[in-house]
XYZ file of C-alpha atoms in Angstrom:
759
model
C 29.240 18.896 10.943
C 26.057 16.903 11.639
C 25.843 13.696 9.610
C 22.789 13.692 7.315
C 21.206 10.943 5.242
C 17.902 9.498 4.090
C 16.730 5.900 4.363
C 15.852 5.578 0.681
C 14.544 7.538 -2.312
C 11.570 6.824 -4.641
C 12.595 4.439 -7.385
C 9.914 5.107 -10.015
C 11.313 8.391 -11.361
C 9.793 11.857 -11.170
C 7.455 11.099 -14.084
C 7.123 7.325 -13.557
C 9.880 6.468 -16.016
C 10.413 3.049 -14.426
C 6.718 2.162 -14.658
C 6.562 2.852 -18.378
C 9.844 1.071 -19.101
C 8.754 -2.012 -17.147
C 5.452 -2.253 -18.965
C 7.128 -1.810 -22.347
C 9.575 -4.566 -21.487
C 6.797 -6.898 -20.360
C 5.002 -6.243 -23.660
C 8.188 -7.004 -25.593
C 8.516 -3.441 -26.925
C 11.996 -2.703 -25.541
C 15.062 -4.789 -24.778
C 16.233 -5.737 -21.321
C 19.227 -3.466 -21.815
C 16.929 -0.508 -22.499
C 15.063 -1.302 -19.297
C 18.326 -1.476 -17.358
C 19.431 1.839 -18.841
C 16.255 3.458 -17.519
C 16.966 2.103 -14.053
C 20.553 3.288 -14.207
C 19.464 6.804 -15.139
C 16.924 6.958 -12.303
C 19.518 5.820 -9.762
C 22.080 8.334 -10.992
C 19.549 11.173 -10.687
C 18.525 10.019 -7.209
C 22.122 9.868 -5.982
C 22.902 13.272 -7.470
C 19.821 14.759 -5.778
C 21.202 13.623 -2.418
C 24.716 14.782 -3.275
C 23.523 18.206 -4.450
C 21.812 18.661 -1.083
C 25.172 17.926 0.584
C 23.924 14.881 2.469
C 26.771 13.055 4.174
C 25.829 9.775 2.462
C 23.807 8.780 -0.567
C 21.829 5.579 -0.186
C 22.312 2.580 -2.469
C 20.327 -0.655 -2.456
C 16.996 1.196 -2.269
C 16.270 0.653 -5.972
C 14.123 -2.338 -6.935
C 12.731 -3.534 -10.244
C 9.551 -4.739 -8.566
C 9.856 -4.761 -4.761
C 12.786 -4.505 -2.340
C 11.741 -7.602 -0.360
C 11.667 -9.611 -3.584
C 15.086 -8.185 -4.424
C 16.325 -9.455 -1.048
C 14.918 -12.912 -1.818
C 16.869 -13.030 -5.073
C 19.999 -11.729 -3.366
C 19.725 -14.659 -0.954
C 18.853 -17.162 -3.675
C 15.460 -17.826 -2.091
C 13.331 -18.366 -5.192
C 10.183 -20.546 -5.012
C 10.733 -23.927 -6.687
C 8.011 -23.252 -9.251
C 10.069 -20.352 -10.622
C 13.572 -21.788 -10.327
C 15.803 -22.197 -13.354
C 19.510 -22.786 -13.910
C 20.387 -19.275 -12.787
C 18.591 -16.264 -11.377
C 17.935 -13.491 -13.901
C 15.836 -10.363 -14.066
C 13.100 -12.414 -15.703
C 13.159 -14.761 -12.709
C 12.329 -11.755 -10.546
C 9.394 -10.807 -12.753
C 8.060 -14.367 -12.801
C 8.002 -14.461 -8.996
C 6.221 -11.123 -8.910
C 3.789 -11.594 -11.790
C 3.443 -15.334 -12.241
C 4.260 -17.456 -15.257
C 1.713 -18.326 -17.907
C 1.345 -21.580 -19.805
C 2.859 -19.963 -22.883
C 6.113 -19.171 -21.048
C 7.220 -22.770 -20.677
C 4.210 -25.029 -21.093
C 3.611 -25.000 -17.343
C 1.906 -22.123 -15.558
C 3.073 -21.010 -12.126
C 1.363 -18.632 -9.729
C 3.006 -15.445 -8.533
C 4.148 -15.310 -4.934
C 1.787 -14.021 -2.294
C 1.748 -10.249 -1.947
C 0.730 -8.254 1.120
C 0.958 -4.770 2.623
C 4.255 -3.426 3.964
C 3.303 -2.811 7.595
C 0.642 -0.075 7.712
C 1.421 1.477 4.329
C -0.144 1.129 0.884
C 3.070 -0.379 -0.467
C 2.927 -4.113 -1.261
C 5.762 -6.606 -0.908
C 6.247 -10.140 -2.232
C 6.092 -12.542 0.703
C 9.230 -14.711 1.033
C 8.517 -18.440 1.102
C 10.342 -20.833 3.410
C 10.709 -24.588 3.741
C 12.668 -26.625 6.259
C 15.394 -27.275 3.675
C 15.595 -23.704 2.310
C 19.217 -22.740 1.644
C 20.609 -19.217 1.355
C 23.562 -17.986 -0.683
C 24.388 -14.889 -2.696
C 22.897 -15.374 -6.153
C 21.915 -11.870 -7.274
C 24.523 -9.119 -7.503
C 22.317 -6.032 -7.858
C 23.183 -4.598 -4.411
C 26.919 -4.794 -5.020
C 26.804 -3.535 -8.607
C 24.721 -0.504 -7.692
C 26.813 0.309 -4.630
C 29.942 0.151 -6.790
C 28.307 2.393 -9.423
C 27.460 5.013 -6.803
C 30.991 4.936 -5.407
C 32.527 5.207 -8.874
C 30.336 8.277 -9.431
C 32.196 9.897 -6.538
C 29.564 9.553 -3.823
C 29.986 8.570 -0.180
C 27.675 5.572 -0.106
C 25.598 3.885 2.579
C 23.986 0.666 1.276
C 20.629 -0.397 2.708
C 19.723 -4.024 3.325
C 16.597 -5.582 4.815
C 17.689 -7.194 8.075
C 17.679 -10.973 8.579
C 15.064 -11.032 11.343
C 12.621 -8.798 9.466
C 13.153 -10.853 6.299
C 12.242 -14.051 8.128
C 9.364 -12.496 10.049
C 7.742 -11.046 6.928
C 7.807 -14.403 5.131
C 5.745 -17.538 5.533
C 6.228 -21.281 5.843
C 4.942 -23.128 2.768
C 5.142 -26.524 4.395
C 3.964 -27.675 7.780
C 5.980 -28.972 10.698
C 8.742 -26.396 11.052
C 9.319 -22.870 12.321
C 10.986 -20.460 9.894
C 13.007 -19.008 12.770
C 14.951 -22.274 12.723
C 16.466 -21.059 9.421
C 18.202 -18.130 11.135
C 21.713 -19.640 11.476
C 21.691 -20.570 7.791
C 20.435 -17.114 6.869
C 23.052 -15.342 9.006
C 25.803 -17.189 7.150
C 24.534 -15.639 3.904
C 24.342 -12.199 5.524
C 27.958 -12.554 6.675
C 28.926 -13.122 3.044
C 26.936 -10.047 1.980
C 28.616 -7.893 4.624
C 32.043 -9.140 3.549
C 31.403 -8.230 -0.096
C 30.248 -4.738 0.927
C 33.286 -4.350 3.163
C 35.523 -5.310 0.243
C 33.937 -2.511 -1.777
C 35.095 -0.037 0.873
C 31.727 0.647 2.467
C 31.952 2.411 5.846
C 28.326 2.057 7.048
C 25.562 -0.419 6.204
C 21.962 0.523 6.932
C 20.299 -2.683 8.150
C 16.517 -2.273 8.267
C 14.726 -4.116 11.068
C 11.265 -2.507 10.983
C 9.685 -5.369 12.942
C 11.219 -3.836 16.077
C 8.305 -1.385 16.042
C 5.953 -4.339 16.621
C 5.252 -5.986 19.949
C 7.370 -9.087 19.363
C 7.154 -12.230 21.431
C 10.099 -13.467 23.476
C 11.302 -15.941 20.855
C 11.782 -13.255 18.208
C 13.262 -10.764 20.661
C 15.829 -13.320 21.777
C 16.714 -14.105 18.165
C 17.965 -10.548 17.622
C 20.797 -10.956 20.124
C 21.919 -14.237 18.559
C 21.719 -12.876 15.023
C 23.759 -9.737 15.591
C 26.351 -11.626 17.644
C 26.800 -14.022 14.749
C 27.004 -11.275 12.131
C 30.144 -9.772 13.656
C 30.436 -7.171 10.923
C 33.694 -5.249 10.480
C 31.723 -2.630 8.584
C 29.708 -0.327 10.834
C 26.032 -1.244 11.147
C 23.245 1.297 11.545
C 20.308 -0.667 12.934
C 17.297 1.013 11.378
C 13.707 1.045 12.620
C 10.713 3.084 11.489
C 6.945 3.631 11.418
C 6.620 3.688 15.237
C 8.538 3.880 18.496
C 10.839 1.069 19.618
C 11.151 2.036 23.292
C 9.333 -1.129 24.392
C 12.295 -3.150 23.034
C 14.968 -0.612 23.942
C 16.667 -2.623 26.704
C 17.208 -5.512 24.284
C 18.152 -3.333 21.303
C 20.921 -1.579 23.220
C 22.547 -4.967 23.922
C 23.021 -5.699 20.226
C 26.422 -5.663 18.539
C 25.812 -2.748 16.188
C 27.277 0.748 15.868
C 24.236 2.956 15.716
C 20.465 3.149 15.883
C 17.970 4.949 13.680
C 14.604 5.833 15.209
C 11.473 7.333 13.676
C 10.426 10.294 15.833
C 8.374 12.097 13.186
C 5.103 11.468 15.019
C 6.357 11.161 18.601
C 9.455 13.034 19.678
C 8.668 12.263 23.329
C 10.396 8.889 22.988
C 13.790 10.558 22.525
C 14.644 11.148 26.180
C 14.611 7.468 27.102
C 16.536 6.507 23.963
C 19.271 9.055 24.674
C 19.483 7.906 28.281
C 20.004 4.248 27.323
C 22.047 4.737 24.140
C 25.471 3.048 24.354
C 28.210 5.657 24.535
C 29.886 4.471 21.333
C 26.717 4.402 19.202
C 25.461 7.079 16.848
C 21.795 8.036 17.022
C 20.083 8.746 13.717
C 16.946 10.770 14.371
C 14.206 10.402 11.746
C 12.639 13.832 12.143
C 11.539 14.454 8.541
C 8.309 12.525 7.943
C 8.762 10.258 4.931
C 5.094 9.221 4.868
C 3.324 12.539 4.421
C 3.684 15.536 2.154
C 3.416 18.328 4.709
C 6.410 20.620 5.042
C 8.421 19.875 8.176
C 8.321 22.449 10.935
C 12.091 22.873 10.908
C 11.977 25.631 13.522
C 10.273 23.273 15.951
C 12.663 20.425 15.166
C 15.626 22.725 15.650
C 14.352 23.575 19.131
C 13.787 19.883 19.924
C 17.116 18.600 18.604
C 19.478 21.373 19.697
C 19.764 20.013 23.269
C 20.178 16.504 21.803
C 23.014 17.753 19.634
C 24.627 19.452 22.624
C 24.488 16.153 24.484
C 25.561 13.766 21.698
C 27.723 15.998 19.535
C 28.829 14.260 16.318
C 27.022 11.104 17.401
C 23.723 12.762 16.375
C 22.665 12.075 12.792
C 19.648 13.667 11.105
C 17.526 11.701 8.653
C 14.160 11.031 7.107
C 11.873 8.997 9.340
C 11.688 6.134 6.830
C 12.413 5.609 3.165
C 11.038 8.385 0.985
C 9.605 5.588 -1.165
C 6.247 6.541 0.370
C 6.414 10.163 -0.866
C 5.926 11.665 -4.324
C 9.173 12.671 -5.992
C 9.267 16.401 -6.746
C 6.959 19.251 -5.751
C 8.607 21.495 -8.339
C 6.668 19.678 -11.077
C 3.308 20.812 -9.647
C 2.348 23.808 -11.783
C -1.378 23.837 -10.985
C -1.130 24.332 -7.218
C -1.220 27.883 -5.946
C 1.952 29.323 -4.465
C 0.323 29.350 -1.028
C -0.729 25.707 -1.259
C 2.707 24.617 -2.497
C 4.251 26.387 0.482
C 2.586 23.826 2.774
C 4.128 20.759 1.124
C 7.410 18.925 0.611
C 7.870 15.887 -1.639
C 10.879 13.543 -1.587
C 13.304 15.931 -3.275
C 12.271 18.722 -0.912
C 12.508 16.394 2.101
C 16.134 15.730 1.168
C 16.683 19.483 1.370
C 14.863 19.587 4.721
C 17.203 16.945 6.162
C 20.202 18.882 4.880
C 19.029 22.268 6.144
C 18.183 20.921 9.601
C 21.591 19.240 9.787
C 23.355 22.463 8.859
C 21.380 24.404 11.464
C 22.238 21.878 14.172
C 25.889 22.182 13.168
C 25.666 25.868 14.084
C 25.220 27.625 10.725
C 23.522 30.935 11.489
C 22.303 31.156 7.901
C 20.712 27.708 8.160
C 19.162 28.530 11.544
C 17.508 31.620 10.045
C 16.395 29.590 7.021
C 14.755 26.986 9.286
C 12.778 29.711 11.047
C 11.680 31.220 7.740
C 10.838 27.809 6.262
C 8.268 27.168 9.001
C 6.360 30.428 8.498
C 3.832 29.071 5.918
C 2.806 26.396 8.418
C 2.277 29.029 11.077
C 0.173 31.095 8.678
C -1.917 28.084 7.680
C -2.618 27.237 11.312
C -4.133 30.673 11.734
C -6.166 30.522 8.516
C -9.826 29.605 8.136
C -8.975 26.121 6.803
C -9.036 24.512 10.225
C -12.701 23.925 11.009
C -16.036 24.493 9.331
C -18.333 24.614 12.327
C -21.412 23.260 10.572
C -19.573 20.117 9.379
C -18.274 19.440 12.862
C -21.761 19.848 14.289
C -23.288 17.475 11.704
C -20.629 14.859 12.365
C -20.975 15.197 16.116
C -24.753 14.752 15.957
C -24.513 11.663 13.746
C -21.695 10.018 15.688
C -23.534 10.506 18.971
C -26.590 8.785 17.479
C -26.883 5.247 16.137
C -24.967 4.161 13.047
C -26.718 0.781 12.870
C -28.718 -0.379 9.847
C -32.515 -0.210 10.144
C -32.787 -4.020 10.504
C -30.486 -6.884 11.596
C -28.765 -9.044 8.975
C -31.258 -11.936 9.189
C -34.123 -9.628 8.259
C -32.093 -7.772 5.645
C -30.925 -10.902 3.838
C -34.497 -12.195 3.619
C -35.662 -8.879 2.172
C -32.758 -8.876 -0.287
C -33.423 -12.454 -1.404
C -37.030 -11.547 -2.129
C -36.114 -8.347 -3.941
C -32.940 -9.336 -5.819
C -33.751 -12.994 -6.665
C -30.121 -13.960 -7.259
C -29.055 -17.557 -8.068
C -26.848 -19.847 -5.979
C -23.216 -18.677 -6.168
C -23.969 -15.222 -7.626
C -21.222 -13.935 -9.901
C -19.962 -10.372 -9.986
C -16.758 -8.357 -10.287
C -15.142 -5.981 -7.817
C -15.936 -2.831 -9.772
C -13.438 -1.540 -12.303
C -12.877 -2.763 -15.844
C -9.851 -2.154 -18.096
C -8.781 1.462 -18.385
C -8.029 1.264 -22.095
C -5.709 3.522 -24.050
C -8.798 5.220 -25.507
C -10.134 6.037 -22.033
C -6.794 7.455 -20.909
C -6.354 9.509 -24.077
C -9.856 10.929 -23.821
C -9.384 11.793 -20.150
C -6.083 13.510 -20.958
C -7.648 15.445 -23.829
C -10.523 16.536 -21.596
C -8.182 17.744 -18.854
C -6.119 19.661 -21.396
C -9.219 21.332 -22.842
C -8.888 19.552 -26.175
C -12.156 17.655 -25.681
C -15.356 19.388 -24.574
C -17.376 18.192 -21.604
C -20.317 17.036 -23.734
C -18.075 15.037 -26.046
C -16.151 13.581 -23.114
C -19.323 12.488 -21.317
C -20.615 10.862 -24.483
C -17.345 8.969 -24.848
C -17.597 7.759 -21.254
C -21.162 6.586 -21.811
C -19.916 4.600 -24.766
C -17.309 2.883 -22.618
C -19.911 2.141 -19.932
C -22.293 0.617 -22.467
C -19.453 -1.455 -23.924
C -18.610 -2.802 -20.443
C -22.232 -3.718 -19.805
C -22.653 -5.512 -23.116
C -19.499 -7.524 -22.471
C -20.730 -8.504 -18.987
C -24.129 -9.509 -20.378
C -22.416 -11.664 -23.016
C -20.346 -13.354 -20.286
C -23.597 -13.739 -18.279
C -22.479 -12.268 -14.965
C -25.299 -11.967 -12.432
C -24.546 -8.575 -10.873
C -23.022 -5.984 -13.173
C -20.888 -2.910 -12.613
C -20.565 0.133 -14.834
C -16.779 -0.275 -15.077
C -15.661 3.090 -13.669
C -14.437 4.525 -16.967
C -14.952 8.007 -15.549
C -12.618 7.358 -12.603
C -8.896 7.994 -12.717
C -8.449 6.273 -9.343
C -10.798 4.843 -6.714
C -9.765 7.496 -4.186
C -8.646 10.444 -6.292
C -11.990 10.443 -8.114
C -13.846 11.139 -4.855
C -11.175 13.572 -3.663
C -11.767 15.703 -6.756
C -15.514 15.856 -6.039
C -15.393 16.442 -2.276
C -14.385 19.778 -0.813
C -11.354 19.730 1.477
C -8.876 17.985 -0.845
C -6.024 19.040 -3.094
C -4.918 16.784 -5.955
C -1.633 16.814 -7.830
C -0.314 16.283 -11.350
C 2.773 14.202 -10.590
C 2.328 13.100 -6.983
C 2.820 9.437 -7.872
C 3.843 6.858 -5.262
C 4.735 3.234 -5.997
C 2.276 0.639 -4.751
C 4.031 -2.441 -6.222
C 5.854 -3.305 -9.419
C 4.796 -0.833 -12.067
C 1.615 0.052 -10.187
C 1.580 3.617 -8.873
C -1.063 5.643 -7.074
C -1.463 9.414 -6.793
C -2.816 10.164 -3.316
C -4.810 13.331 -2.809
C -4.052 15.585 0.157
C -6.570 16.484 2.871
C -6.139 20.209 3.493
C -9.473 21.214 5.076
C -12.752 19.838 6.398
C -14.445 17.433 3.975
C -17.932 18.014 2.606
C -20.066 16.496 -0.148
C -21.447 19.319 -2.249
C -23.228 17.200 -4.881
C -23.839 13.582 -5.903
C -20.664 11.903 -7.094
C -21.644 8.575 -8.673
C -25.398 8.660 -9.167
C -25.544 9.946 -12.732
C -23.173 7.317 -14.118
C -24.697 4.433 -12.154
C -28.258 5.421 -13.089
C -27.243 5.575 -16.756
C -25.653 2.128 -16.548
C -28.754 0.644 -14.902
C -30.912 2.048 -17.703
C -29.007 -0.124 -20.188
C -29.684 -3.523 -18.596
C -32.351 -5.504 -16.817
C -29.715 -7.094 -14.586
C -28.839 -5.637 -11.200
C -26.300 -2.818 -11.301
C -23.934 -2.382 -8.373
C -23.162 1.143 -7.190
C -19.480 1.627 -6.379
C -18.139 3.770 -3.537
C -14.779 3.895 -1.780
C -15.111 3.622 1.995
C -14.154 6.293 4.509
C -11.209 4.452 6.047
C -9.712 3.628 2.651
C -10.020 7.211 1.433
C -8.316 8.255 4.665
C -5.511 5.688 4.394
C -4.885 6.280 0.710
C -4.613 10.031 0.939
C -2.108 12.212 2.735
C -4.052 13.320 5.839
C -4.072 16.614 7.663
C -1.879 16.679 10.730
C -3.850 19.269 12.702
C -6.893 17.065 13.435
C -7.161 13.354 14.174
C -7.527 10.609 11.602
C -10.744 9.638 13.346
C -12.243 13.069 12.667
C -11.277 12.858 8.998
C -12.884 9.400 8.711
C -16.094 10.670 10.300
C -16.323 13.550 7.838
C -15.847 11.136 4.944
C -18.460 8.741 6.353
C -21.025 11.530 6.499
C -20.411 12.381 2.843
C -20.739 8.731 1.787
C -23.914 8.256 3.818
C -25.507 10.988 1.743
C -24.297 9.311 -1.468
C -25.811 5.951 -0.435
C -29.168 7.677 0.085
C -29.072 9.217 -3.379
C -28.104 5.923 -5.041
C -31.071 4.198 -3.403
C -33.410 6.908 -4.608
C -32.029 6.341 -8.112
C -33.072 2.667 -7.928
C -29.701 1.121 -7.116
C -30.187 -1.616 -4.519
C -26.722 -3.159 -4.455
C -24.031 -0.753 -3.251
C -20.402 -1.665 -2.642
C -18.457 0.437 -0.141
C -14.860 -0.680 -0.587
C -12.592 -0.870 2.455
C -9.416 -2.563 1.193
C -7.298 -0.452 3.538
C -9.057 -1.091 6.837
C -6.321 -3.381 8.141
C -3.653 -1.112 6.725
C -4.751 1.603 9.128
C -4.072 -0.572 12.176
C -1.515 0.756 14.632
C 1.518 -1.520 14.596
C 1.263 -2.264 18.300
C -1.563 -4.632 19.216
C -2.165 -2.777 22.452
C -3.215 0.293 20.445
C -5.395 -1.436 17.855
C -8.725 -1.725 19.673
C -9.333 2.019 19.713
C -8.602 2.337 15.993
C -10.833 -0.603 15.065
C -13.666 0.869 17.085
C -13.742 4.169 15.223
C -12.890 2.613 11.846
C -15.811 0.179 12.085
C -18.133 2.957 13.205
C -17.072 5.128 10.259
C -17.969 2.347 7.824
C -21.280 1.672 9.553
C -22.120 5.376 9.494
C -21.486 5.481 5.732
C -23.910 2.546 5.213
C -26.487 3.519 7.822
C -28.916 5.099 5.363
C -29.303 1.828 3.405
C -32.777 0.296 3.498
C -33.152 -3.408 4.453
C -33.628 -4.478 0.821
C -30.494 -2.582 -0.228
C -27.558 -4.973 -0.192
C -24.320 -3.437 1.079
C -21.124 -5.039 -0.167
C -17.568 -4.267 0.875
C -14.233 -5.374 -0.549
C -10.937 -5.953 1.232
C -7.601 -6.866 -0.273
C -4.350 -8.154 1.210
C -5.957 -8.214 4.648
C -4.756 -10.908 7.028
C -8.055 -11.239 8.829
C -7.301 -13.585 11.692
C -6.486 -10.859 14.181
C -9.301 -8.497 13.223
C -12.052 -10.914 12.214
C -14.430 -9.700 14.913
C -14.088 -6.136 13.634
C -14.627 -7.299 10.041
C -17.843 -8.960 11.193
C -18.796 -5.816 13.095
C -18.844 -3.870 9.808
C -22.124 -5.745 9.245
C -21.802 -5.634 5.453
C -24.276 -7.961 3.782
C -21.547 -9.308 1.475
C -17.787 -9.095 1.860
C -15.472 -9.835 -1.081
C -11.828 -10.590 -0.314
C -8.560 -11.439 -2.033
C -7.751 -15.091 -1.432
C -6.492 -16.724 -4.626
C -2.766 -16.073 -4.111
C -2.999 -17.613 -0.650
C -4.945 -20.578 -2.102
C -7.949 -19.718 0.106
C -5.809 -19.823 3.274
C -7.342 -16.519 4.392
C -10.735 -18.189 4.680
C -9.549 -20.060 7.751
C -10.272 -16.954 9.796
C -13.873 -16.868 8.570
C -14.449 -20.554 9.291
C -13.014 -20.477 12.803
C -14.977 -17.360 13.707
C -18.195 -18.561 12.017
C -18.578 -15.355 10.042
C -22.329 -14.739 9.830
C -22.813 -12.841 6.554
C -22.141 -13.626 2.883
C -18.633 -13.905 1.435
C -17.097 -13.670 -2.029
C -13.566 -15.101 -1.871
C -11.565 -14.123 -4.934
C -11.160 -17.059 -7.296
C -8.394 -15.680 -9.484
C -5.497 -13.263 -9.136
C -6.017 -10.112 -11.175
C -2.476 -8.885 -10.482
C -1.094 -11.592 -12.769
C -1.641 -11.654 -16.549
C -2.377 -15.386 -16.363
C -5.851 -16.532 -17.472
C -7.133 -19.033 -14.899
C -8.583 -22.279 -16.175
C -12.138 -23.379 -15.431
C -10.799 -26.272 -13.360
C -8.539 -23.967 -11.324
C -11.516 -21.774 -10.453
C -13.768 -24.738 -9.671
C -11.171 -26.130 -7.298
C -10.900 -22.820 -5.459
C -14.676 -22.498 -5.155
C -14.880 -26.055 -3.818
C -12.139 -25.307 -1.326
C -14.072 -22.220 -0.207
C -17.271 -24.292 0.098
C -15.507 -26.584 2.554
C -15.263 -23.658 4.954
C -18.239 -21.430 4.080
C -21.803 -22.719 3.459
C -22.450 -22.751 -0.279
C -25.616 -20.662 0.050
C -23.520 -17.819 1.500
C -20.809 -17.847 -1.168
C -20.359 -15.365 -4.006
C -17.954 -15.812 -6.928
C -15.729 -12.969 -8.058
C -12.137 -12.054 -9.008
C -9.683 -11.001 -6.314
C -9.830 -7.297 -7.066
C -10.743 -4.685 -9.659
C -9.759 -5.225 -13.295
C -8.582 -1.707 -14.110
C -4.995 -2.729 -14.885
C -5.816 -5.716 -17.073
C -6.577 -5.868 -20.798
C -10.005 -6.754 -22.206
C -8.868 -9.960 -23.906
C -7.548 -11.619 -20.737
C -10.401 -10.112 -18.683
C -13.114 -11.611 -20.872
C -11.387 -14.996 -21.036
C -10.922 -15.083 -17.269
C -14.474 -14.008 -16.464
C -15.901 -16.438 -19.012
C -14.027 -19.268 -17.305
C -15.253 -17.999 -13.932
C -18.892 -18.028 -15.034
C -18.519 -21.426 -16.733
C -17.010 -22.907 -13.574
C -19.801 -21.430 -11.474
C -22.571 -22.782 -13.686
C -21.044 -26.255 -13.618
C -20.845 -26.145 -9.835
C -24.432 -24.938 -9.513
C -25.496 -28.136 -11.246
C -23.334 -30.211 -8.909
C -24.583 -28.526 -5.746
C -28.269 -28.587 -6.707
C -28.474 -32.269 -7.697
C-alpha cells in the first residue's frame, strides 16, 4: 500500500465558521469556550475528511486561531515584551495579531509586523528576536490537538514549522546581533517539543522547512546540518519543502539526519530524477503531486504514468501527497451549486484534492479499479483542452500589437508632475485614503438580497448611491483632500472585476484564509480575458458629481488580479497579465473621458508574484512592470496615476517599483515603523510617496501625536514636497466609528505639520 497524506487542511471551515466565531468573540458576543468549541468541530471534520478518504495519516498541528507562525511563536514562548503577561493565553495570541488598545490595559501596544507567506496571498505574523530571547514550551495547542486526533482513532502526523524557517522568517528588533545566533537555544526547545510528541506515541513528525526552496547563503545552509544533528529525534522526521524545487540544495539536504523528504513537484516533475538518484536508501520520498495552490483538477492519468516507474524503484518508500498545505485552496467544491456540471468537472477544492491523493495512491499500489478511475478522472481536462476556451484570436492579436509597441506614458514624470500640480492644485502633504470604506451590515445585506433576487436592480443601485453619498459627506466633514467613492458596490477588489470581465468563473463558497478572520474568494481564470463594457466609470462619475473635491478612480492592477485569482494552467501567467492590462488600459481611457484625473491602479501583489529564486526574478519583474505600464499608458500627462502596495519588502525590487513610473505610490509602513522607507531613501526614489501612517488591520485608533511622529520620520527620508498622507490600506474591514476617529486624527496631524513645515 502506498502511504498517502496531505500537508495540511483549510482551518476556516467550509462556510467560514471560524471567521464568524472569531469576530463574535472579539466583539464579546460569545464566550471563549464557544469559540474553542467551533475550532474543535472544524478540526474533527477535517480529520474525518482525511480518514474517510483512507489517507494513511491525518495531519494535526495545521489548525491556527490566527496564523500558524504566530502559533509557533506562542508554542516557543516567544511573545513580544509589549504583549507579555503572567502566562500565555488565547487572548495573548490575539493581542500579538491585532494589537492592544488603550482601553485594554491603559497602555496601547501595536500588533506584530505581518507579511506575505512566500509568494502566496496568505499573511503571517513576523516573529521578533532579541539577543536575549529565550525559548521554552509555553503553549500546549499542538499536543492537545494531536492527542485529540489520536483519541478519535486516527493515525496522526503532526506538522511543525522547522527551526531554521522559523528563524529565517523573523526579524531582529534590536541592533548588533544575528538571529541565527539563537539557533542552539531554539533547538533545545524543539528537542523538548519532539520529546512530548514522542511520548504521545507519534510515529512521524512533518517538519516544514520551506526556506529550502530559496537560494540560501552559505551561513544558513550550514546551519541546517548543525540543527538536525542537534535535534536527534527518536520520532521519524519528514523534512518538508514546498512552493518550488530544492535540487539546488539537494547535496546538503541529503546529509541531514532525518528519515524522509517531501518535495513539491506539482509544477515541475523534471526535478524528480535527480532527487531519486541522490535520495538516501533509508529515506522515504513524499511526492507532492496534487497542486495545493490551484483549483484545477489534477491530471491523475498523467501523474500515474510519471510516478509508476518511481514506485517500481522505491516501493513502499514512495509516499503520495499534496504539494503544500491545502490552506491555500477553498474547502469543498460540492457546495458550488451555481457552476455548470461541465465547469465543476474541471476543478478540485481541498476536500476533492484529498480524494485525488488517495485515488492516486491506490492506483500506484496496483488497484486496477483505481487505475481505471484515474484515467476516467482526467477525461474532462482532455475535453477542455480541445474546446474553444483556449484562445480568442482577436484578443491575442490586440495584446501582441500593444506589447510590441510602447507602453510608456505620453510624457516623463517631470513634465507630468508639473501638469498635475497646475491642474490639481493640491496642498502640501495631500491627504487621501487607499480606496475602500467600511462594508457595513446594511451593504452586505443589500448585496445578498440583490443576489438572491429579493431586491431589484433599480432599488439596489439607489441603495449603493446612498452609501456612496454617505462616504463622500463623511470625507468632506473630515476634510480629506482627495476623496474616494468607498467601493460599496464591490464585494472584493479582485472578484468585482472578475465578474465584469469575460474569461472568469466565480464561486459561492470558494473562500481562502488570508490572515486571522480575513478570507478572500479568488475567481478562476478559465478563458481569455476581455473587457466588454466599462466597469467603474458610472459609480466614479456619480461620486464626482457630488463634490467639488477631486475624486480618485479605483482599479485593481493586472498583476494583482493575476496573483489573487486561480490562473489557467494552459497559458503563461505573463499572457494572462497582458490580457488584463489591455482591459484596464481601456478603463483608464474611459475614466479620463468622464473627468476623473486621479486614478489608482492597485498592485499590492506585485512582490508576491516573484519567483522564490532570485535568479529567476528578473524575467518576472520585466513583464510584471510592463503589464502595469501598459494598463496606465492611456493616461494623459495631467492625469495622476497612483498605485498601492502592501506587505512588500521593497529593498530587493526597488528599481522595478520605480520602473512602474506611477506618479504616486502608497505603501504599508506603519507596522514596520517606517522601516520600509529605507529602500526608497537609499535608491532616491524619484516620484511621490504616501507611506501609511496607521495600521488599518488593528482596531486601535491612532493618536494625532503617533501619526505626526510617523510623518516626521518619513520626512527624514523623503522630501516633504513629495509626501502624501494616508492609512496603510483600504478600510473595508473596519467600522465607521473607528475609521472616522482615525482619519480625523490623521487630517489634524497633517494640518499641524503643514503649519510647521511652511513657517
